[in-house]
């Protein structure tokens, strides 16, 4: 909305977002059943994240056209003294590439794992809290893409890679699929993969230690894979860790405040209903 004057397709975006808001309103107001619960808890949030991600991909070059890849690479060198995504070519071999590329895809599985666990456990309140934190993390990362646009090593320093990342069975197919689905977007900093994965891992630590220990190593490999597979700079990973901390801090404050305000609102409604019911009963008594 702020930069609508820079976006030729702004009316289309506005129509899409208004339609989504109206749909969500009626979705929440409609009497719940199995299908609507699935739409509200899984389908619509997933759809919203995908629409927002694609929208950011279109909007970012128009709003903030100067890519910061060179700046991020400079920070990498100042911190590490080398470029890890380029140096990693020295240890590249097919089996490692296969493991790294599959580990990178664990990110797409993690939110569903924690969501299904909380739903099967029957913990609706914790599911809603986890869903809120995840959506907040996604949307904050998209704001990061708008503020700090960067293509990532796989596009920006393509000529520096003298060894192709070839796997055993799935690595190249996965890479091609992700490239075709995501397209060329300025979505490097901060690393949403790192932020969301660490957030889910933290929720697992709170709710089920077994799940935490099962996914701890895959998440560590996922973080390494963001650099090995040339998707992110090292500072993107640092940014992702910072984003997880910010999400937990802001998310908890806001969510607890919302629960407190909502509880007050519910109590007020219940008191009004009680007072109204008491008055009606009183006036219906004989002699009054």
GROMACS .gro file of C-alpha atoms in nm, residues 49 102-111 138 142 192-194 196-197 222:
model
   19
   49UNK     CA    1   0.186  -1.783   0.262
  102UNK     CA    2   1.732  -3.368   0.068
  103UNK     CA    3   1.811  -3.200   0.401
  104UNK     CA    4   1.722  -2.864   0.247
  105UNK     CA    5   1.373  -2.999   0.173
  106UNK     CA    6   1.312  -3.094   0.538
  107UNK     CA    7   1.207  -2.729   0.577
  108UNK     CA    8   0.885  -2.797   0.383
  109UNK     CA    9   0.798  -3.088   0.610
  110UNK     CA   10   0.864  -2.936   0.954
  111UNK     CA   11   0.557  -2.708   0.992
  138UNK     CA   12   0.706  -1.615   0.731
  142UNK     CA   13   0.908  -1.142   0.349
  192UNK     CA   14   1.345  -1.811   0.589
  193UNK     CA   15   1.454  -2.175   0.578
  194UNK     CA   16   1.674  -2.125   0.882
  196UNK     CA   17   1.120  -2.129   1.026
  197UNK     CA   18   1.315  -2.451   1.089
  222UNK     CA   19   1.936  -2.815   0.662
   0.00000   0.00000   0.00000
